[in-house]
Tab-separated table of C-alpha atoms in Angstrom:
chain	number	residue	atom	x	y	z
F	1	MET	CA	17.784	42.571	-55.523
F	2	THR	CA	17.311	40.515	-52.374
F	3	GLY	CA	14.990	41.360	-49.512
F	4	PHE	CA	15.779	42.395	-45.959
F	5	SER	CA	15.889	39.415	-43.603
F	6	ASP	CA	15.531	41.461	-40.369
F	7	TYR	CA	12.288	43.077	-41.577
F	8	ASP	CA	10.211	41.729	-38.657
F	9	LYS	CA	12.500	43.242	-36.043
F	10	TYR	CA	11.544	46.808	-36.897
F	11	ASP	CA	8.471	48.974	-36.925
F	12	ALA	CA	8.034	51.572	-39.660
F	13	LEU	CA	10.081	54.229	-37.867
F	14	GLY	CA	12.825	51.678	-37.321
F	15	LEU	CA	12.890	50.713	-40.996
F	16	SER	CA	13.033	54.351	-42.055
F	17	GLU	CA	15.935	55.003	-39.710
F	18	LEU	CA	17.824	52.150	-41.365
F	19	VAL	CA	17.172	53.727	-44.756
F	20	ARG	CA	18.386	57.137	-43.625
F	21	ASN	CA	21.625	55.796	-42.150
F	22	GLY	CA	22.311	53.665	-45.233
F	23	ALA	CA	21.983	50.257	-43.559
F	24	VAL	CA	19.256	49.198	-46.011
F	25	LYS	CA	17.921	50.495	-49.309
F	26	PRO	CA	14.253	51.287	-50.049
F	27	GLU	CA	14.455	48.755	-52.895
F	28	GLU	CA	15.332	46.016	-50.394
F	29	LEU	CA	12.396	46.855	-48.149
F	30	LEU	CA	10.009	46.918	-51.095
F	31	ASP	CA	11.366	43.617	-52.372
F	32	GLU	CA	10.834	42.031	-48.957
F	33	ALA	CA	7.288	43.365	-48.712
F	34	ILE	CA	6.438	42.099	-52.202
F	35	THR	CA	7.938	38.689	-51.434
F	36	ARG	CA	5.758	38.394	-48.338
F	37	VAL	CA	2.618	39.429	-50.191
F	38	GLU	CA	3.269	36.947	-52.986
F	39	LYS	CA	3.911	34.157	-50.495
F	40	SER	CA	1.057	34.657	-48.020
F	41	ASN	CA	-1.601	36.852	-49.622
F	42	PRO	CA	-3.231	33.847	-51.362
F	43	LYS	CA	-3.981	32.520	-47.860
F	44	ILE	CA	-5.610	35.679	-46.497
F	45	ASN	CA	-6.607	37.886	-49.488
F	46	ALA	CA	-5.600	41.154	-47.835
F	47	VAL	CA	-4.058	42.918	-50.866
F	48	ILE	CA	-6.327	43.214	-53.896
F	49	PHE	CA	-4.431	45.742	-56.048
F	50	LYS	CA	-0.686	45.431	-56.596
F	51	HIS	CA	1.193	48.554	-57.642
F	52	TYR	CA	4.654	47.048	-57.666
F	53	ASP	CA	5.901	48.753	-60.822
F	54	GLU	CA	4.628	52.153	-59.708
F	55	ALA	CA	6.343	51.662	-56.323
F	56	LYS	CA	9.634	50.889	-58.068
F	57	ARG	CA	9.243	53.988	-60.231
F	58	GLN	CA	8.489	56.021	-57.120
F	59	ILE	CA	11.804	54.934	-55.576
F	60	ALA	CA	13.687	55.508	-58.831
F	61	ARG	CA	12.395	59.095	-59.018
F	62	GLY	CA	13.860	59.749	-55.578
F	63	LEU	CA	12.073	59.745	-52.222
F	64	PRO	CA	11.613	62.843	-50.081
F	65	GLU	CA	13.474	63.030	-46.776
F	66	GLY	CA	10.335	62.337	-44.757
F	67	LYS	CA	9.852	60.612	-41.432
F	68	PHE	CA	8.946	57.319	-43.162
F	69	LYS	CA	11.381	57.415	-46.057
F	70	GLY	CA	11.538	54.064	-47.868
F	71	VAL	CA	8.870	52.272	-45.816
F	72	PRO	CA	6.467	50.091	-47.871
F	73	PHE	CA	2.849	51.197	-47.509
F	74	LEU	CA	-0.634	50.115	-48.579
F	75	LEU	CA	-3.748	52.231	-49.117
F	76	LYS	CA	-7.242	51.027	-48.300
F	77	ASP	CA	-9.498	50.518	-51.343
F	78	LEU	CA	-12.048	53.053	-50.120
F	79	HIS	CA	-12.266	56.751	-51.049
F	80	LEU	CA	-8.522	57.443	-50.923
F	81	LEU	CA	-7.238	58.181	-54.443
F	82	TYR	CA	-3.793	57.521	-55.919
F	83	GLU	CA	-3.324	58.944	-59.403
F	84	GLY	CA	-3.358	56.326	-62.148
F	85	THR	CA	-4.729	53.558	-59.918
F	86	VAL	CA	-8.201	52.166	-59.282
F	87	THR	CA	-10.171	52.847	-56.107
F	88	SER	CA	-13.179	50.549	-56.347
F	89	PHE	CA	-14.870	50.975	-52.945
F	90	GLY	CA	-14.940	47.162	-52.846
F	91	SER	CA	-17.668	47.219	-55.496
F	92	ALA	CA	-18.122	45.972	-59.048
F	93	ALA	CA	-19.912	49.264	-59.715
F	94	TYR	CA	-16.595	51.109	-59.297
F	95	LYS	CA	-14.277	48.414	-60.661
F	96	ASP	CA	-12.804	50.714	-63.348
F	97	ASN	CA	-12.704	53.886	-61.263
F	98	LYS	CA	-9.175	55.085	-62.063
F	99	ALA	CA	-8.047	58.297	-60.332
F	100	ASP	CA	-6.692	61.259	-62.271
F	101	HIS	CA	-5.347	62.939	-59.108
F	102	ASN	CA	-4.243	62.195	-55.553
F	103	SER	CA	-6.242	62.669	-52.393
F	104	THR	CA	-4.755	65.192	-49.969
F	105	LEU	CA	-3.940	62.424	-47.503
F	106	THR	CA	-2.166	60.429	-50.236
F	107	GLU	CA	-0.027	63.497	-50.938
F	108	ARG	CA	0.928	63.651	-47.278
F	109	TYR	CA	1.854	59.969	-47.251
F	110	LEU	CA	4.063	60.491	-50.301
F	111	ALA	CA	5.691	63.554	-48.747
F	112	ALA	CA	6.537	61.428	-45.701
F	113	GLY	CA	8.556	59.130	-47.978
F	114	LEU	CA	6.213	56.147	-47.863
F	115	VAL	CA	6.398	53.762	-50.834
F	116	ILE	CA	2.856	52.876	-51.925
F	117	PHE	CA	2.812	49.400	-53.482
F	118	GLY	CA	-0.859	48.375	-53.432
F	119	LYS	CA	-4.341	48.618	-51.963
F	120	THR	CA	-6.107	46.490	-49.368
F	121	ASN	CA	-9.474	44.782	-49.375
F	122	SER	CA	-12.565	46.524	-47.996
F	123	PRO	CA	-16.246	45.562	-47.821
F	124	GLU	CA	-18.444	47.242	-50.401
F	125	PHE	CA	-18.622	50.978	-49.590
F	126	GLY	CA	-17.233	50.191	-46.133
F	127	LEU	CA	-20.683	49.123	-44.956
F	128	SER	CA	-19.840	45.912	-43.111
F	129	VAL	CA	-17.935	45.099	-39.928
F	130	THR	CA	-16.321	42.172	-41.741
F	131	THR	CA	-14.304	42.322	-44.971
F	132	GLU	CA	-16.072	39.909	-47.313
F	133	PRO	CA	-16.940	41.811	-50.499
F	134	ARG	CA	-18.576	39.710	-53.180
F	135	HIS	CA	-16.407	41.281	-55.882
F	136	TYR	CA	-13.019	40.464	-54.299
F	137	GLY	CA	-13.786	37.697	-51.821
F	138	PRO	CA	-13.183	37.514	-48.079
F	139	THR	CA	-10.111	38.642	-46.195
F	140	ARG	CA	-9.054	35.978	-43.699
F	141	ASN	CA	-7.756	36.597	-40.205
F	142	PRO	CA	-4.050	35.636	-39.994
F	143	TRP	CA	-4.571	34.331	-36.453
F	144	ASN	CA	-7.140	31.814	-37.717
F	145	THR	CA	-8.096	31.873	-41.376
F	146	GLU	CA	-11.615	30.604	-40.655
F	147	HIS	CA	-12.340	33.882	-38.874
F	148	SER	CA	-12.988	37.443	-39.995
F	149	ALA	CA	-10.248	40.069	-39.979
F	150	GLY	CA	-12.919	42.662	-39.180
F	151	GLY	CA	-14.040	45.575	-41.270
F	152	SER	CA	-14.022	47.783	-42.961
F	153	SER	CA	-10.217	48.076	-42.861
F	154	GLY	CA	-9.904	44.296	-42.689
F	155	GLY	CA	-7.461	44.018	-45.566
F	156	ALA	CA	-5.170	46.603	-43.992
F	157	ALA	CA	-5.228	44.914	-40.579
F	158	ALA	CA	-4.687	41.435	-42.009
F	159	ALA	CA	-1.727	42.691	-44.067
F	160	VAL	CA	-0.054	44.235	-41.021
F	161	ALA	CA	-0.818	41.259	-38.756
F	162	ALA	CA	0.577	38.881	-41.396
F	163	GLY	CA	3.832	40.843	-41.506
F	164	PHE	CA	3.541	42.277	-45.011
F	165	LEU	CA	4.334	45.706	-43.563
F	166	PRO	CA	4.383	47.371	-40.115
F	167	VAL	CA	1.696	50.013	-40.736
F	168	ALA	CA	-1.077	50.532	-43.304
F	169	ASN	CA	-3.703	53.128	-44.155
F	170	ALA	CA	-7.160	52.577	-42.660
F	171	SER	CA	-10.339	54.569	-42.092
F	172	ASP	CA	-13.118	54.522	-39.515
F	173	GLY	CA	-16.711	55.665	-40.066
F	174	GLY	CA	-18.361	53.250	-37.635
F	175	GLY	CA	-15.447	51.409	-36.040
F	176	SER	CA	-13.522	50.477	-39.173
F	177	ILE	CA	-10.039	51.078	-37.739
F	178	ARG	CA	-10.738	49.751	-34.254
F	179	ILE	CA	-12.758	46.647	-35.244
F	180	PRO	CA	-10.040	45.064	-37.430
F	181	ALA	CA	-7.323	46.225	-35.026
F	182	SER	CA	-9.079	44.246	-32.296
F	183	ALA	CA	-9.713	41.217	-34.516
F	184	CYS	CA	-6.097	41.128	-35.767
F	185	GLY	CA	-4.209	42.018	-32.577
F	186	LEU	CA	-3.030	45.494	-33.621
F	187	PHE	CA	-3.041	49.038	-32.343
F	188	GLY	CA	-5.637	51.210	-34.035
F	189	LEU	CA	-6.552	54.799	-33.209
F	190	LYS	CA	-9.441	56.690	-34.760
F	191	PRO	CA	-8.500	60.372	-34.631
F	192	THR	CA	-10.733	63.247	-33.631
F	193	ARG	CA	-13.191	64.381	-36.277
F	194	ALA	CA	-11.374	66.405	-38.994
F	195	ARG	CA	-7.919	65.696	-37.563
F	196	THR	CA	-6.836	64.318	-40.959
F	197	PRO	CA	-7.950	65.786	-44.314
F	198	MET	CA	-10.612	64.374	-46.632
F	199	GLY	CA	-9.872	66.605	-49.628
F	200	PRO	CA	-9.872	67.559	-52.330
F	201	ASP	CA	-13.005	65.617	-53.265
F	202	ARG	CA	-14.799	65.633	-49.917
F	203	GLY	CA	-15.119	67.993	-46.966
F	204	GLU	CA	-16.107	65.237	-44.581
F	205	GLY	CA	-17.024	61.560	-44.603
F	206	TRP	CA	-20.436	60.287	-43.505
F	207	ALA	CA	-21.432	63.695	-42.065
F	208	GLY	CA	-18.196	63.872	-40.085
F	209	MET	CA	-18.406	60.372	-38.628
F	210	SER	CA	-15.516	59.056	-40.733
F	211	SER	CA	-11.819	59.627	-40.037
F	212	ALA	CA	-8.753	58.275	-41.802
F	213	HIS	CA	-5.541	57.086	-40.185
F	214	VAL	CA	-3.683	53.747	-39.873
F	215	VAL	CA	-3.444	50.376	-38.162
F	216	SER	CA	-0.020	49.452	-36.811
F	217	ARG	CA	1.946	47.139	-34.573
F	218	SER	CA	3.569	49.858	-32.504
F	219	VAL	CA	1.984	52.852	-30.812
F	220	ARG	CA	4.801	55.128	-31.938
F	221	ASP	CA	4.199	54.374	-35.627
F	222	SER	CA	0.581	55.486	-35.235
F	223	ALA	CA	1.627	58.657	-33.409
F	224	ALA	CA	4.359	59.524	-35.917
F	225	MET	CA	1.976	58.896	-38.800
F	226	LEU	CA	-0.497	61.350	-37.290
F	227	ASP	CA	2.345	63.863	-36.972
F	228	VAL	CA	2.875	63.801	-40.751
F	229	THR	CA	-0.788	63.746	-41.769
F	230	HIS	CA	-2.806	65.876	-39.334
F	231	GLY	CA	-4.005	69.392	-39.922
F	232	PRO	CA	-6.505	71.049	-42.258
F	233	ALA	CA	-5.856	71.700	-45.930
F	234	ALA	CA	-6.829	74.915	-47.652
F	235	GLY	CA	-10.576	74.994	-48.167
F	236	ASP	CA	-11.491	72.365	-45.575
F	237	PRO	CA	-14.891	73.210	-44.071
F	238	TYR	CA	-13.713	72.844	-40.461
F	239	ALA	CA	-10.786	71.501	-38.435
F	240	ALA	CA	-10.065	69.588	-35.253
F	241	PRO	CA	-8.720	71.582	-32.284
F	242	ALA	CA	-5.171	72.607	-33.150
F	243	PHE	CA	-2.292	70.509	-31.827
F	244	THR	CA	1.128	72.144	-32.050
F	245	GLY	CA	3.298	69.495	-30.404
F	246	SER	CA	4.455	66.065	-31.540
F	247	TYR	CA	2.233	63.040	-31.055
F	248	LEU	CA	5.346	60.875	-31.227
F	249	ASP	CA	6.791	62.728	-28.233
F	250	GLU	CA	3.568	62.108	-26.299
F	251	VAL	CA	4.016	58.322	-26.483
F	252	SER	CA	7.018	58.410	-24.148
F	253	LYS	CA	5.454	60.818	-21.645
F	254	ALA	CA	3.873	59.589	-18.410
F	255	PRO	CA	0.086	59.979	-18.599
F	256	GLY	CA	-0.239	60.882	-14.923
F	257	LYS	CA	-3.025	59.480	-12.774
F	258	LEU	CA	-6.066	59.317	-15.026
F	259	ARG	CA	-9.685	58.940	-13.994
F	260	ILE	CA	-10.902	55.998	-16.075
F	261	SER	CA	-14.402	54.533	-16.216
F	262	PHE	CA	-14.996	51.064	-17.594
F	263	THR	CA	-17.753	48.701	-18.596
F	264	THR	CA	-17.907	45.119	-19.814
F	265	LYS	CA	-21.519	45.488	-20.963
F	266	ARG	CA	-23.218	46.510	-24.159
F	267	PRO	CA	-25.207	49.773	-24.041
F	268	ASN	CA	-28.444	47.742	-23.843
F	269	GLY	CA	-27.264	46.264	-20.550
F	270	THR	CA	-26.414	42.759	-21.759
F	271	GLN	CA	-23.064	41.278	-20.853
F	272	SER	CA	-20.358	40.817	-23.468
F	273	HIS	CA	-18.917	37.399	-24.295
F	274	GLY	CA	-16.946	35.812	-21.457
F	275	ASP	CA	-13.630	36.203	-23.279
F	276	VAL	CA	-14.320	39.902	-23.698
F	277	VAL	CA	-15.324	40.342	-20.054
F	278	LYS	CA	-12.096	38.639	-19.006
F	279	ALA	CA	-10.084	40.962	-21.258
F	280	ILE	CA	-11.679	44.165	-19.964
F	281	GLU	CA	-11.407	43.065	-16.337
F	282	ALA	CA	-7.713	42.246	-16.845
F	283	THR	CA	-7.181	45.619	-18.525
F	284	SER	CA	-8.950	47.386	-15.642
F	285	LYS	CA	-6.657	45.659	-13.154
F	286	LEU	CA	-3.604	46.617	-15.175
F	287	LEU	CA	-4.730	50.247	-15.211
F	288	ALA	CA	-5.224	50.210	-11.435
F	289	ASP	CA	-1.810	48.619	-10.966
F	290	LEU	CA	-0.339	51.443	-13.051
F	291	GLY	CA	-1.799	53.946	-10.597
F	292	HIS	CA	-4.920	55.122	-12.389
F	293	HIS	CA	-8.260	55.667	-10.679
F	294	VAL	CA	-10.582	53.071	-12.203
F	295	GLU	CA	-14.309	52.681	-11.552
F	296	GLU	CA	-17.190	50.940	-13.282
F	297	ASP	CA	-19.431	53.377	-15.121
F	298	ALA	CA	-20.648	54.093	-18.654
F	299	PRO	CA	-22.578	56.807	-20.490
F	300	ALA	CA	-26.284	56.095	-20.948
F	301	ILE	CA	-27.031	55.541	-24.631
F	302	ASP	CA	-30.311	55.033	-26.477
F	303	VAL	CA	-29.050	52.396	-28.918
F	304	GLU	CA	-32.162	52.314	-31.092
F	305	GLU	CA	-32.202	56.087	-31.511
F	306	MET	CA	-28.479	56.089	-32.279
F	307	ALA	CA	-28.869	53.344	-34.879
F	308	LYS	CA	-31.769	55.143	-36.581
F	309	HIS	CA	-29.817	58.346	-37.110
F	310	GLN	CA	-26.623	56.539	-38.004
F	311	GLY	CA	-28.597	54.625	-40.653
F	312	THR	CA	-29.968	57.852	-42.102
F	313	LEU	CA	-26.523	59.389	-42.514
F	314	ILE	CA	-24.846	56.278	-43.900
F	315	GLY	CA	-27.770	55.511	-46.184
F	316	ALA	CA	-27.811	58.993	-47.682
F	317	ASN	CA	-24.076	58.872	-48.353
F	318	THR	CA	-24.339	55.420	-49.934
F	319	LEU	CA	-27.186	56.520	-52.191
F	320	PHE	CA	-25.188	59.601	-53.208
F	321	ALA	CA	-22.171	57.439	-54.119
F	322	LEU	CA	-24.351	55.215	-56.296
F	323	ASN	CA	-26.063	58.177	-57.958
F	324	MET	CA	-22.713	59.818	-58.638
F	325	ARG	CA	-21.384	56.629	-60.213
F	326	ALA	CA	-24.523	56.261	-62.328
F	327	ALA	CA	-24.028	59.798	-63.624
F	328	GLU	CA	-20.392	59.045	-64.466
F	329	LEU	CA	-21.375	55.886	-66.349
F	330	GLY	CA	-24.398	57.481	-68.005
F	331	ARG	CA	-26.685	54.642	-66.891
F	332	GLU	CA	-28.317	53.134	-63.814
F	333	ILE	CA	-26.308	50.843	-61.565
F	334	ALA	CA	-27.431	47.308	-62.323
F	335	HIS	CA	-28.770	45.102	-59.534
F	336	ASP	CA	-25.953	42.590	-59.935
F	337	GLU	CA	-23.290	45.317	-59.625
F	338	ILE	CA	-23.904	45.879	-55.922
F	339	GLU	CA	-24.602	43.619	-52.973
F	340	PHE	CA	-28.009	43.004	-51.400
F	341	PHE	CA	-27.097	44.889	-48.222
F	342	THR	CA	-25.818	47.899	-50.188
F	343	ARG	CA	-29.065	47.993	-52.140
F	344	LEU	CA	-31.036	47.801	-48.903
F	345	VAL	CA	-29.078	50.653	-47.317
F	346	SER	CA	-29.536	52.879	-50.368
F	347	ASP	CA	-33.221	51.997	-50.666
F	348	LEU	CA	-33.682	52.958	-47.014
F	349	ALA	CA	-32.293	56.389	-47.854
F	350	ARG	CA	-34.981	56.833	-50.511
F	351	THR	CA	-37.650	56.532	-47.793
F	352	ARG	CA	-36.199	59.313	-45.672
F	353	ALA	CA	-36.526	63.050	-46.188
F	354	ALA	CA	-34.075	65.926	-46.142
F	355	ALA	CA	-35.422	66.863	-42.714
F	356	ASP	CA	-34.457	63.385	-41.460
F	357	TYR	CA	-30.868	64.084	-42.472
F	358	VAL	CA	-30.929	67.354	-40.542
F	359	ALA	CA	-32.390	65.537	-37.525
F	360	ALA	CA	-29.629	62.939	-37.739
F	361	THR	CA	-26.862	65.545	-37.829
F	362	LEU	CA	-28.486	67.329	-34.898
F	363	HIS	CA	-28.579	64.028	-32.999
F	364	ILE	CA	-24.880	63.295	-33.437
F	365	HIS	CA	-23.980	66.834	-32.379
F	366	GLN	CA	-26.110	66.487	-29.255
F	367	MET	CA	-24.480	63.137	-28.547
F	368	GLY	CA	-21.137	64.920	-28.733
F	369	ARG	CA	-22.280	67.388	-26.091
F	370	LYS	CA	-23.588	64.574	-23.893
F	371	LEU	CA	-20.294	62.705	-24.043
F	372	ALA	CA	-18.356	65.926	-23.427
F	373	ALA	CA	-20.291	66.296	-20.170
F	374	TYR	CA	-19.536	62.671	-19.276
F	375	HIS	CA	-15.835	63.304	-19.830
F	376	GLN	CA	-15.877	66.132	-17.335
F	377	ARG	CA	-15.848	63.318	-14.773
F	378	TYR	CA	-13.525	60.917	-16.586
F	379	ASP	CA	-10.399	61.427	-18.664
F	380	VAL	CA	-10.865	58.132	-20.505
F	381	HIS	CA	-13.565	55.507	-20.914
F	382	LEU	CA	-12.660	51.810	-21.329
F	383	SER	CA	-15.047	49.405	-23.032
F	384	PRO	CA	-14.907	46.354	-25.307
F	385	THR	CA	-13.887	47.085	-28.875
F	386	LEU	CA	-15.912	44.025	-29.916
F	387	SER	CA	-18.414	42.303	-27.651
F	388	LEU	CA	-17.606	38.913	-29.189
F	389	PRO	CA	-14.274	37.367	-30.222
F	390	PRO	CA	-13.619	37.609	-33.993
F	391	ILE	CA	-16.562	35.976	-35.738
F	392	LYS	CA	-16.254	33.263	-38.367
F	393	LEU	CA	-16.295	34.147	-42.038
F	394	GLY	CA	-19.754	33.852	-43.540
F	395	ALA	CA	-21.553	34.703	-40.313
F	396	LEU	CA	-22.392	38.147	-41.724
F	397	ASN	CA	-23.422	37.705	-45.351
F	398	THR	CA	-24.111	40.912	-47.290
F	399	MET	CA	-25.931	38.882	-49.963
F	400	SER	CA	-28.358	37.261	-47.507
F	401	PRO	CA	-32.007	38.358	-47.650
F	402	ASP	CA	-32.293	37.579	-43.905
F	403	ILE	CA	-31.511	41.137	-42.927
F	404	GLY	CA	-32.932	40.609	-39.440
F	405	ALA	CA	-30.299	38.012	-38.623
F	406	TYR	CA	-27.577	40.181	-40.149
F	407	LEU	CA	-28.501	43.218	-38.076
F	408	ALA	CA	-28.961	41.193	-34.894
F	409	LEU	CA	-25.480	39.677	-35.075
F	410	SER	CA	-23.942	43.027	-36.013
F	411	ALA	CA	-25.563	44.628	-32.971
F	412	GLU	CA	-24.311	41.821	-30.729
F	413	TYR	CA	-20.794	42.004	-32.177
F	414	VAL	CA	-20.260	45.790	-32.390
F	415	PRO	CA	-23.003	47.362	-30.263
F	416	SER	CA	-21.525	50.756	-29.442
F	417	ILE	CA	-18.282	51.401	-31.285
F	418	GLY	CA	-19.975	53.766	-33.766
F	419	LEU	CA	-20.968	56.055	-30.899
F	420	TYR	CA	-17.549	57.699	-30.985
F	421	ASN	CA	-17.801	58.280	-34.711
F	422	MET	CA	-20.982	60.190	-34.014
F	423	THR	CA	-19.412	62.242	-31.211
F	424	GLY	CA	-16.139	62.714	-33.093
F	425	GLN	CA	-13.962	61.737	-30.136
F	426	PRO	CA	-10.570	60.017	-30.490
F	427	SER	CA	-10.844	56.322	-29.702
F	428	MET	CA	-8.325	53.490	-29.853
F	429	SER	CA	-8.261	49.692	-29.706
F	430	VAL	CA	-5.268	48.273	-27.828
F	431	PRO	CA	-4.274	44.570	-28.168
F	432	LEU	CA	-3.862	43.485	-24.561
F	433	HIS	CA	-5.543	40.062	-24.572
F	434	TRP	CA	-5.726	36.811	-26.555
F	435	ASN	CA	-8.343	34.170	-25.726
F	436	ALA	CA	-7.778	30.437	-25.217
F	437	GLU	CA	-8.270	29.846	-28.952
F	438	GLY	CA	-5.453	32.281	-29.747
F	439	LEU	CA	-7.720	35.016	-31.131
F	440	PRO	CA	-7.077	38.660	-30.197
F	441	VAL	CA	-9.526	40.618	-28.037
F	442	GLY	CA	-8.997	44.384	-28.026
F	443	SER	CA	-9.656	46.930	-25.298
F	444	MET	CA	-11.143	50.233	-26.463
F	445	PHE	CA	-10.193	53.545	-24.853
F	446	THR	CA	-11.972	56.786	-25.705
F	447	GLY	CA	-10.864	60.268	-24.704
F	448	ARG	CA	-12.078	63.827	-24.846
F	449	PHE	CA	-12.633	65.539	-28.182
F	450	GLY	CA	-9.305	66.731	-29.544
F	451	GLU	CA	-7.191	64.905	-26.948
F	452	GLU	CA	-5.355	62.216	-28.901
F	453	ALA	CA	-2.286	63.148	-26.845
F	454	THR	CA	-3.845	61.663	-23.694
F	455	LEU	CA	-4.589	58.414	-25.494
F	456	PHE	CA	-1.085	58.175	-26.959
F	457	ARG	CA	0.462	58.695	-23.518
F	458	LEU	CA	-1.755	55.983	-22.042
F	459	ALA	CA	-1.126	53.642	-24.985
F	460	GLY	CA	2.624	54.105	-24.612
F	461	GLN	CA	2.383	53.207	-20.948
F	462	LEU	CA	0.302	50.109	-21.691
F	463	GLU	CA	2.645	48.992	-24.464
F	464	THR	CA	5.562	49.169	-22.036
F	465	ALA	CA	3.675	47.375	-19.258
F	466	SER	CA	2.197	44.641	-21.472
F	467	PRO	CA	4.124	44.473	-24.775
F	468	TRP	CA	2.279	42.857	-27.657
F	469	ALA	CA	4.650	43.341	-30.624
F	470	GLN	CA	6.271	39.939	-30.169
F	471	LYS	CA	2.923	38.188	-30.645
F	472	ARG	CA	2.722	37.155	-34.297
F	473	PRO	CA	0.398	34.754	-36.127
F	474	THR	CA	1.848	31.881	-38.116
F	475	LEU	CA	0.586	31.483	-41.661
């Protein structure tokens, strides 16, 4: 079987259309994807588990007539389960954690006709904004392999940017879809809280801060993927506001004249890197040229208070994951099985009480109300996805005892992106700028709770006005 030489010309919907009309076979698409992984993955380390044989068996059994029939697909190595395969959370502690069932979201991917042929690299427990787990090694940015692909969905973003596939699973508990989308020059939307299911093993991720979706080249792939995955499953504890239309249809609709606020600054008032300022200013001008009302403004945020409560929620969830694994293994997790930063985060949780967890959940709910009031004045808020261009690998070292330096750089790099995980709002990174060094710089747009449709309409307009799909790194 030979591959498909026109693979790069199509997004996922385009490839699936070719499959449905008989112009290409699923086997050819899979063969092309595998060929690309085998050729270029050694350079970037995006794919850490290869399920080639299972993917071939999946095709041989017959694929459902879904919207993405025959399209190669990768899962992120974090939480999402695929029966018979390992999900390791990027950690040696979970290295043999083989699933005996599928996650609900995996079932929806399979029903859509996607062909799952591997899993992508993630930092340990998704705790870092760069993908450099000690157990699997760093994922390199295809635009410049000395730089980070972002995290925690860095493997997914690097795989899509490198051309292994047009769309890949990702998740976002503190920016983990939008950060790598920005670093790798992709489109990445974090859906509204509970828009996509977490079952059957979890009701929510990180107290509702985490959402799962994809990174992609095209806006329409992201929208169509949300069409086939959104909605609660039986037994889910709560759901996002119902959406009865088609997100894919929204992409081609005019957004109308939106009221858009923007800032180039971090919440603490300091200015972002010059390349980032240039990107946001250019994006603001483009929005004005498209007829939107644009003005400089930003919600007032107490960054230290936000970070304290975010740390409580993430720490408690990390400690629970370690305790659960220890119970499964029948022994304590050894020090050398997890990274220094993971140990620090879990140890922090041991110093906080149950009442602190309640206070943290109360805080994020109040932040949601505060941002809802802000969005009475503005339809969308524009801000930097990252306040620095993609950092170099090694700059954030999860094995370093200098935690002060680690936290300081993290705060400088991603100072406010986690805010929208706390509030649960939909938020997207759009690749509208590349700096003089050829590194992508994303623009982040955040909308009202439950209003992904507004963001998809705006993203479709921006993609038409300033197309980015033709920009590809060379490995």
